[in-house]
Short mmCIF file of C-alpha atoms and ligand atoms in Angstrom, two decimals:
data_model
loop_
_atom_site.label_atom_id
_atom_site.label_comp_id
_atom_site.label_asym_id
_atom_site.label_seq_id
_atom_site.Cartn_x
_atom_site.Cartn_y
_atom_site.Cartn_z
CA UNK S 1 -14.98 248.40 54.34
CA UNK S 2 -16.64 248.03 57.51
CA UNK S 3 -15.85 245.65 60.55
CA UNK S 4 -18.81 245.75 62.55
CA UNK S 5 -20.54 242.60 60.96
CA UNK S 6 -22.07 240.97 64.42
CA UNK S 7 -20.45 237.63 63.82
CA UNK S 8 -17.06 239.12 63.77
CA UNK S 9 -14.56 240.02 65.88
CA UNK S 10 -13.55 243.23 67.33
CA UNK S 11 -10.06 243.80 66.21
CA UNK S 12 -7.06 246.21 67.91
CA UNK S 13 -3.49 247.19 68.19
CA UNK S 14 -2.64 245.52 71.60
CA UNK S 15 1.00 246.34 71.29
CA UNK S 16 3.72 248.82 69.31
CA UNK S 17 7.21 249.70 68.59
CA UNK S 18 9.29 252.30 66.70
CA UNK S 19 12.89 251.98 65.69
CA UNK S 20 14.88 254.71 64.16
CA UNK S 21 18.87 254.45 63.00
CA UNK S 22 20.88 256.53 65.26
CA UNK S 23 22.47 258.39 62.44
CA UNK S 24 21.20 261.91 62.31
CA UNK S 25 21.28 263.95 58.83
CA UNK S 26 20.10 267.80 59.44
CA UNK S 27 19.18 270.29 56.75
CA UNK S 28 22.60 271.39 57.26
CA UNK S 29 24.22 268.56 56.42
CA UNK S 30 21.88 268.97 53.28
CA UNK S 31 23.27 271.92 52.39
CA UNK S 32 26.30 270.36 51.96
CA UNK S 33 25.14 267.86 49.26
CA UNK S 34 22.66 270.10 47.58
CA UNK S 35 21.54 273.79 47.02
CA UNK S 36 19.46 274.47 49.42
CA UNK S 37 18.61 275.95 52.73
CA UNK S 38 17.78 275.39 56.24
CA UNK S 39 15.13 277.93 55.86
CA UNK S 40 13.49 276.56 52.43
CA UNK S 41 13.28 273.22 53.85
CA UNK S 42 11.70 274.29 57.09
CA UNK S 43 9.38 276.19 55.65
CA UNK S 44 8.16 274.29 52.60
CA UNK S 45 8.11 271.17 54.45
CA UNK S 46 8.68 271.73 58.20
CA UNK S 47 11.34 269.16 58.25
CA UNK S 48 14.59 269.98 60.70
CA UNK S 49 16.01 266.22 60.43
CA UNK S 50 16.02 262.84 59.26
CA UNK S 51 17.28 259.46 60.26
CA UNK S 52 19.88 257.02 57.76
CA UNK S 53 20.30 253.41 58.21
CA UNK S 54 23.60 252.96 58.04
CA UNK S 55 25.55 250.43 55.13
CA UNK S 56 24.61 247.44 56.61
CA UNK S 57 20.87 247.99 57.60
CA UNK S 58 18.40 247.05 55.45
CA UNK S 59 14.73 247.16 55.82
CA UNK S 60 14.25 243.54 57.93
CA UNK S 61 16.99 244.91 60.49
CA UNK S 62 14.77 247.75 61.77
CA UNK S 63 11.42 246.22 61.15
CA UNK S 64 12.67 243.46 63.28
CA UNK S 65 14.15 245.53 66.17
CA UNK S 66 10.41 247.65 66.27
CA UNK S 67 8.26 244.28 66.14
CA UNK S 68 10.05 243.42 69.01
CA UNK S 69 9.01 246.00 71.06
CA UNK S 70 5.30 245.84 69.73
CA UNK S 71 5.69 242.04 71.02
CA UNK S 72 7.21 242.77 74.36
CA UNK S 73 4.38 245.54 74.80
CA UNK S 74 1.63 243.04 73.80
CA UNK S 75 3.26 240.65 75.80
CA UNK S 76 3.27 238.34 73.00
CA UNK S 77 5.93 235.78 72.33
CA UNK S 78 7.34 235.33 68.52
CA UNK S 79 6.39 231.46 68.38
CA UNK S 80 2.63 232.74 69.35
CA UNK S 81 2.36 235.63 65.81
CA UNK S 82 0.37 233.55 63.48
CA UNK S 83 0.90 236.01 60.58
CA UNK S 84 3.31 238.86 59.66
CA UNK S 85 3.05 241.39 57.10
CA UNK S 86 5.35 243.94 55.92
CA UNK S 87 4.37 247.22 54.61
CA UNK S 88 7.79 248.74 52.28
CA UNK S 89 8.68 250.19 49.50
CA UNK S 90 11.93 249.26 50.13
CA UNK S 91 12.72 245.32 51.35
CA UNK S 92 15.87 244.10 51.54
CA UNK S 93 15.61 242.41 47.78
CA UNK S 94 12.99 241.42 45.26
CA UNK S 95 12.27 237.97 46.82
CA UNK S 96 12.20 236.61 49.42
CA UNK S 97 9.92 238.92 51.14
CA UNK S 98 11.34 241.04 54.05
CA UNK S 99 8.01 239.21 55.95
CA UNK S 100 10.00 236.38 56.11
CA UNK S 101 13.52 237.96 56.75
CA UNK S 102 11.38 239.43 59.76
CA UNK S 103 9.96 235.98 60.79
CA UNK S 104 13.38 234.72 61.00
CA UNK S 105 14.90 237.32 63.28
CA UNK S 106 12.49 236.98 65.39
CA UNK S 107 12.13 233.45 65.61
CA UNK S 108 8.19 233.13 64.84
CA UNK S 109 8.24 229.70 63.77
CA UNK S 110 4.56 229.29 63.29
CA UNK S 111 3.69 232.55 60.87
CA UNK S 112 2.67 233.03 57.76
CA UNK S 113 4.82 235.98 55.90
CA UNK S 114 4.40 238.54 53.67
CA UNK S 115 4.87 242.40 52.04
CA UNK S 116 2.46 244.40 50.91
CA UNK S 117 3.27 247.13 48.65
CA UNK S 118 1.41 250.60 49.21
CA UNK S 119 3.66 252.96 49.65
CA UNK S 120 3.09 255.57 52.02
CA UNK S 121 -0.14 253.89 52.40
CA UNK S 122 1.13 250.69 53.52
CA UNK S 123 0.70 250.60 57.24
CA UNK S 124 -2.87 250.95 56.88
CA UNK S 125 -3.32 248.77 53.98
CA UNK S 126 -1.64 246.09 56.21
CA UNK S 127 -3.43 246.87 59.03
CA UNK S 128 -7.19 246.76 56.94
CA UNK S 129 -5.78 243.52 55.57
CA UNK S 130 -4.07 241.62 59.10
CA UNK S 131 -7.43 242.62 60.75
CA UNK S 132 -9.49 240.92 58.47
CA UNK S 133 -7.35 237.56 59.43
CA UNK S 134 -8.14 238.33 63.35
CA UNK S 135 -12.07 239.57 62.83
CA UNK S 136 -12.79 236.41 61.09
CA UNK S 137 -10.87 234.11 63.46
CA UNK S 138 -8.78 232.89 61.21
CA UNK S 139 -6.09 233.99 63.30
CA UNK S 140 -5.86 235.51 66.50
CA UNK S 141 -2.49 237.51 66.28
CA UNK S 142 -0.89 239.20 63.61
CA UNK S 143 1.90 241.33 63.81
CA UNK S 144 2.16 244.19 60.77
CA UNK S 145 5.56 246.05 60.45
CA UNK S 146 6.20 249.32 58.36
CA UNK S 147 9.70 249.04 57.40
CA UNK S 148 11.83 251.83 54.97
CA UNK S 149 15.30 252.59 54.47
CA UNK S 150 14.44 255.72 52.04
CA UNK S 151 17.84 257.15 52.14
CA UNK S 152 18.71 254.19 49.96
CA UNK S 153 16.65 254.90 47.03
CA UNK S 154 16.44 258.40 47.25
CA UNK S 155 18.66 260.52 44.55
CA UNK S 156 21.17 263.05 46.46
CA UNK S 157 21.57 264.89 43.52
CA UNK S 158 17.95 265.92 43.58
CA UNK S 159 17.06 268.58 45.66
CA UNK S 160 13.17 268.16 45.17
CA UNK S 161 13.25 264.65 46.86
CA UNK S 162 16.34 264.00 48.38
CA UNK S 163 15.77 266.64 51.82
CA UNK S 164 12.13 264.77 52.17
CA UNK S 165 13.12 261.54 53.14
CA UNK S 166 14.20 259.68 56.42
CA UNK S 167 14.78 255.52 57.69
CA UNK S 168 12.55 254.16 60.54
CA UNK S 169 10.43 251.07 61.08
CA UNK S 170 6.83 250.71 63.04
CA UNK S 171 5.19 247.79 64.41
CA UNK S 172 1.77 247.06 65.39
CA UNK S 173 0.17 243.45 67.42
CA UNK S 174 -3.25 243.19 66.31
CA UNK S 175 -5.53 240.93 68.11
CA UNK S 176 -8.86 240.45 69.18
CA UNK S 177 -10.24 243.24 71.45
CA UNK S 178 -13.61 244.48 73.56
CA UNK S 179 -16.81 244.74 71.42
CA UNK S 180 -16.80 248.23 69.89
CA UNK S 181 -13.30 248.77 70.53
CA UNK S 182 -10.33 248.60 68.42
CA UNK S 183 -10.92 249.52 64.22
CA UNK S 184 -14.10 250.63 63.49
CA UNK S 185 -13.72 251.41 59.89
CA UNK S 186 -11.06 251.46 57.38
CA UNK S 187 -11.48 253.20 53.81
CA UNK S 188 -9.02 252.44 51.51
CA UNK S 189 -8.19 253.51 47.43
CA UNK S 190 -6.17 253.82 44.58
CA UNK S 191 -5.71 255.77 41.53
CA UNK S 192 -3.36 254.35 39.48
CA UNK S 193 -3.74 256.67 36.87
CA UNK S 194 -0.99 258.70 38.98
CA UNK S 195 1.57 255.95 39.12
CA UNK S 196 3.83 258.33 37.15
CA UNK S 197 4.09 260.95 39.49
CA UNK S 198 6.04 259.07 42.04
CA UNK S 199 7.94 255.85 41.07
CA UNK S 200 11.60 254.26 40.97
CA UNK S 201 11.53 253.37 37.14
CA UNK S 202 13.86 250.75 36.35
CA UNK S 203 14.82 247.83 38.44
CA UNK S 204 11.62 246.24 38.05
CA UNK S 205 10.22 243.68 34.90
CA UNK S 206 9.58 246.92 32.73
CA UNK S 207 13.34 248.15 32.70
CA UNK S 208 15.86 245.75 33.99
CA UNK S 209 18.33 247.08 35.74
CA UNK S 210 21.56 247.44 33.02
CA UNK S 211 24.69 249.80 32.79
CA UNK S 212 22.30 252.86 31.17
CA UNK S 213 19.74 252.18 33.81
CA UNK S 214 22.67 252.95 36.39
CA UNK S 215 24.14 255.13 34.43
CA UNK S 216 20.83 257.29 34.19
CA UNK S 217 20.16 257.17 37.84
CA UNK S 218 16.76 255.57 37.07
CA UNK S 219 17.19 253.22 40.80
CA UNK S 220 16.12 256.39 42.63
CA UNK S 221 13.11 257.71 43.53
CA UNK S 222 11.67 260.31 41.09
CA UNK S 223 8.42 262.52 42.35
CA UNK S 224 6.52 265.63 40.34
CA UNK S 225 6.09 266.96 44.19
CA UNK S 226 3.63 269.49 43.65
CA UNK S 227 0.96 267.20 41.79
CA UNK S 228 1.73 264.83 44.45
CA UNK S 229 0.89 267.44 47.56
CA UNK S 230 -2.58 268.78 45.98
CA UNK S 231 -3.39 264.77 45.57
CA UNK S 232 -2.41 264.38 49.20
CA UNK S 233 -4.66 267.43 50.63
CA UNK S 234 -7.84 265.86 48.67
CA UNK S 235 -7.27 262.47 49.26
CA UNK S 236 -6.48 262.62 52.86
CA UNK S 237 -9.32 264.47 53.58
CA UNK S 238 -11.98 262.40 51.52
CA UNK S 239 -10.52 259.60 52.77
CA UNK S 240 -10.84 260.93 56.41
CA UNK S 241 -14.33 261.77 55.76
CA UNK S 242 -15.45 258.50 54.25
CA UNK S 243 -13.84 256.47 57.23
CA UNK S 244 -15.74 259.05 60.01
CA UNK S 245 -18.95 258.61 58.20
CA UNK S 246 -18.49 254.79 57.97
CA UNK S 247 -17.95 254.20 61.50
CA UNK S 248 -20.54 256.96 62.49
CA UNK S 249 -18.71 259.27 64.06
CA UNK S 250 -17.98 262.94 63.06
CA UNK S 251 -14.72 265.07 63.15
CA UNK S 252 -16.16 266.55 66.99
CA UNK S 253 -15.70 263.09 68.22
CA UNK S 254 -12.02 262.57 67.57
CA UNK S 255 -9.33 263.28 70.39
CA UNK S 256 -6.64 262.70 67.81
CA UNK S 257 -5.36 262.64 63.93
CA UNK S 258 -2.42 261.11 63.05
CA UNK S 259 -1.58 261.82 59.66
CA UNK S 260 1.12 260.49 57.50
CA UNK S 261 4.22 262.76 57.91
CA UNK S 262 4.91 264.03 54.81
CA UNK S 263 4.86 268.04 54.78
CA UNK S 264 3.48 270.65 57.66
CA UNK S 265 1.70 272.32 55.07
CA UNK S 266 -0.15 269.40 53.96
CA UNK S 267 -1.15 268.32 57.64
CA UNK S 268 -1.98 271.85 58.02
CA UNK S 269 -4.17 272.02 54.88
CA UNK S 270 -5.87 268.54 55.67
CA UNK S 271 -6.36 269.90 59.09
CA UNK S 272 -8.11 273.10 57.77
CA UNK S 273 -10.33 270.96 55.37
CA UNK S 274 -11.43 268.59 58.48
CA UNK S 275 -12.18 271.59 60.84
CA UNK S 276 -9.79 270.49 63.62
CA UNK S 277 -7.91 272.12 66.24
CA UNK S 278 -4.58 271.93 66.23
CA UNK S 279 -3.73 270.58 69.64
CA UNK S 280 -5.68 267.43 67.85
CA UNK S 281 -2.55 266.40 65.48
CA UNK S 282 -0.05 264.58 66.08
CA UNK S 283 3.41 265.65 63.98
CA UNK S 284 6.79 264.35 64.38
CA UNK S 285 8.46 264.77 60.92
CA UNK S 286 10.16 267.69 62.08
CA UNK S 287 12.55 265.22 63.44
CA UNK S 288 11.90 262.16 61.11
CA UNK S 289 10.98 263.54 57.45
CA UNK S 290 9.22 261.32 55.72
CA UNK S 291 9.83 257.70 56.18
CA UNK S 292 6.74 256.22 53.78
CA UNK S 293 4.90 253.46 55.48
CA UNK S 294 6.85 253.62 58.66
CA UNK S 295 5.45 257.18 59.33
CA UNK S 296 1.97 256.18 60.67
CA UNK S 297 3.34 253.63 63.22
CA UNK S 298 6.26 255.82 64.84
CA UNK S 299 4.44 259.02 65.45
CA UNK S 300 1.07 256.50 66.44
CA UNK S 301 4.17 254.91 69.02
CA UNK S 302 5.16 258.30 69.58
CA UNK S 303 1.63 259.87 70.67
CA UNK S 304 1.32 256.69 72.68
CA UNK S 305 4.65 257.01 74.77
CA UNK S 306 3.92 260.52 75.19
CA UNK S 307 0.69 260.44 76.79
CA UNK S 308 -0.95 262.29 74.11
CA UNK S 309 -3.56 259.23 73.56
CA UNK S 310 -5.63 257.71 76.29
CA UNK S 311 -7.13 254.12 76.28
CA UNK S 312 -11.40 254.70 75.30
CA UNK S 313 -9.70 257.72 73.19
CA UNK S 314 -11.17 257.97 69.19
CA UNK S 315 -8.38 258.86 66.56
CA UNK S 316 -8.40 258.59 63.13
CA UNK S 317 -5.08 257.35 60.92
CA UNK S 318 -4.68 258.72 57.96
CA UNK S 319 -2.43 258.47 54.77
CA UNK S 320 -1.50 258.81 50.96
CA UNK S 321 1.46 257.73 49.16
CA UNK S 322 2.76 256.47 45.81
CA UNK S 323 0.44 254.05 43.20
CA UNK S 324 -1.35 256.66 44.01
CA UNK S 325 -2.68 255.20 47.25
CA UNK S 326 -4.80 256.39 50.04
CA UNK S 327 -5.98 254.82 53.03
CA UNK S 328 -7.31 255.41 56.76
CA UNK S 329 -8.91 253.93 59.98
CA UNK S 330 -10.75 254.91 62.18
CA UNK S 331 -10.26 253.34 65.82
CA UNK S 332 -11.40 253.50 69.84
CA UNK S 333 -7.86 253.53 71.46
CA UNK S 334 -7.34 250.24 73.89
CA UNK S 335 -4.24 250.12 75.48
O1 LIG H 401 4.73 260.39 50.87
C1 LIG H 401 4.52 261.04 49.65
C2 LIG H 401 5.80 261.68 49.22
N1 LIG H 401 5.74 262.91 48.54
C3 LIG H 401 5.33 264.08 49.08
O2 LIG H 401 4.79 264.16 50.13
C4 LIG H 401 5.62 265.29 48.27
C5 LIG H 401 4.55 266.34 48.34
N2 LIG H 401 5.06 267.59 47.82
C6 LIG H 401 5.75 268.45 48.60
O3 LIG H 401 5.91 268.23 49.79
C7 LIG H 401 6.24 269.72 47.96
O4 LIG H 401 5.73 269.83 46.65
C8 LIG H 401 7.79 269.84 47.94
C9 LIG H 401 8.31 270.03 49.35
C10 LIG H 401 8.41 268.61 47.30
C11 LIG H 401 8.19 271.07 47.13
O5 LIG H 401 7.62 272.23 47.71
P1 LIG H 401 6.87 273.30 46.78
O6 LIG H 401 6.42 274.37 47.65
O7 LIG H 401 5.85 272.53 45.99
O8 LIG H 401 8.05 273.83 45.90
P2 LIG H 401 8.22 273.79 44.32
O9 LIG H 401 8.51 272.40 43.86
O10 LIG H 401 7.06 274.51 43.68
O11 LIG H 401 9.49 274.66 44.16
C12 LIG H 401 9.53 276.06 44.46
C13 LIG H 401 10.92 276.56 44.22
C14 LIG H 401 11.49 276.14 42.87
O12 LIG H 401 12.26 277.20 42.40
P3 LIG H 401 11.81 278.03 41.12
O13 LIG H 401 11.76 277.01 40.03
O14 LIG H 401 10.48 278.60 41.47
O15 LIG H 401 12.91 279.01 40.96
C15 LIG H 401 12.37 274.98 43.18
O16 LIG H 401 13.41 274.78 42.27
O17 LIG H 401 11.80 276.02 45.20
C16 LIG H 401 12.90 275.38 44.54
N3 LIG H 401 13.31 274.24 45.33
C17 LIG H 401 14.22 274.33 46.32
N4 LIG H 401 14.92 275.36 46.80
C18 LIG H 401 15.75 275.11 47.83
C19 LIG H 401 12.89 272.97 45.23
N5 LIG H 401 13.50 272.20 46.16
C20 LIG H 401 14.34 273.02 46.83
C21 LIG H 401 15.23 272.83 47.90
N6 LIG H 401 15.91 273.90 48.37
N7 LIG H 401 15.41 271.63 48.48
#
């Protein structure tokens, strides 16, 4: 998918936000609801801790409180967002869609609204998809959130999953940007041939949720972990590949990768595959876990807050997640 049509606009993020539930849960707290260790989890996955909504959050709560700060940062009012999507995995309920819980909170009377479902993937799904809106000119601001409350789906019985997993929401105001400047490419894919390997399997159309679907646990998130982690070294680094080539650029040029935040070894691994220094990625699930499509946008915030990226800067976004899904952009920094 490229961008760089001559007739279209130059899209970029102009503004974004992270929000995070105070609530801390450490591997140690882990231990207590599972057998496992501080070690095997730090190790295996370089996870310390992860954040939990708490009862009454729900996905729209902290995907509203991080588009706000993407707004105040664009210095963007809520009546002026002509379209909102939401990237989860986890909305509040089936329907209506947490885009338009979102466009209520904040008051953006004149938007369009609604989810996309990618998983892990989502952000930059949403983010392919709200620029097309703004290159065209269909619109000229769109606001995508990454939203997930994991802890609520996740099993805490299951020690493969459960210690993986953390809440936090993202934002991101795209909007028309400086000619060369903002995305330059976005690859995107899908292999549903791997839906199995990490799903919630009841709840949905196929098995209604009943008394045995309860009963059986089948509301929480199952995963076969180690097919999913040799997808995710392959796929983000294709992916990665295919999005460099597309915008002409090569690995040399980037100052930064932000990968989704899944595992240290699987960062490390994509890292290896793409020939880049270390000093070059960006990691912050040591503190977060992984919190699916919300991962991209808070360490991208993070990087941003820290210093780490520079306006004229080249980074590549990159991510993988359930359907199977893949996706990643390639972008000239400009804020
Ligand atoms: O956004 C996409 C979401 N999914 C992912 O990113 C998942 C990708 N996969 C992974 O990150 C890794 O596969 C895991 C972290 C899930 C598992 O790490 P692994 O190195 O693949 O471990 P394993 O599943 O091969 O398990 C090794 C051993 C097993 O023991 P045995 O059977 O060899 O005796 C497990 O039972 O570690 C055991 N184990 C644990 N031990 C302590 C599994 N989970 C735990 C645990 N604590 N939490």
């Amino acid at each position: 998918m490229k961008l760089m049509v001559s007739n279209l606009r130059a899209v970029g993020i102009v503004g974004l936000g992270a929000w995070l539930p105070e609530q801390k849960i450490t591997n140690h707290d882990l231990m207590k609801l599972v057998d496992t260790s501080d070690q095997w989890i730090l190790t295996r996955t370089g996870i310390s801790e992860r954040r939990k909504a708490s009862a009454e959050e729900a996905a729209s709560d902290l995907g509203t409180k991080a588009a706000q700060k993407a707004l105040a940062m664009a210095k963007v009012k809520a009546e002026d967002v002509d379209l909102i999507i939401v990237a989860t995995v986890t909305p509040d309920m089936f329907f209506p869609a947490t885009a338009c819980l979102v466009q209520k909170n904040l008051g953006a009377v004149k938007a369009a609204a609604f989810d996309l479902s990618a998983a892990c993937s989502g952000f930059l799904y949403a983010l392919a998809v709200g620029s097309q809106f703004v290159a065209t000119g269909a619109y000229d601001t769109v606001l995508v959130v990454a939203a997930e409350v994991l802890t609520k789906i996740v099993n805490w019985e299951d020690r493969h999953s459960c210690i993986l997993f953390g809440d936090g929401a993202g934002a991101a105001v795209l909007q028309a940007v400086e000619k060369d400047t903002g995305f330059l490419s976005f690859d995107l894919g899908a292999d549903g041939t791997g839906g199995d390997l990490l799903k919630v399997p009841a709840g949905g159309s196929r098995k209604p949720a009943c008394q045995e679907t309860v009963q059986n646990k089948e509301h929480f998130l199952v995963m076969s972990g180690n097919e999913v982690f040799k997808f995710a070294v392959k796929a983000m680094a294709d992916t990665s590949l295919k999005a460099l080539e597309k915008a002409g650029l090569s690995q040399e040029d980037l100052a930064c990768l932000i990968p989704h935040q899944a595992n240290t070894r699987i960062i490390e691994a994509v890292r290896k595959r793409l020939g880049l220094p270390a000093e070059k990625v960006f990691i912050n699930l040591d503190r977060y876990g992984n919190m699916s499509s919300a991962s991209i946008p808070v360490a991208l915030a993070e990087a941003v807050e820290k210093g780490y990226l520079h306006k004229g800067d080249l980074l590549l976004l990159v991510g993988f997640g359930a359907g199977l899904t893949w996706g990643s952009a390639v972008m000239k920094w400009v804020v």
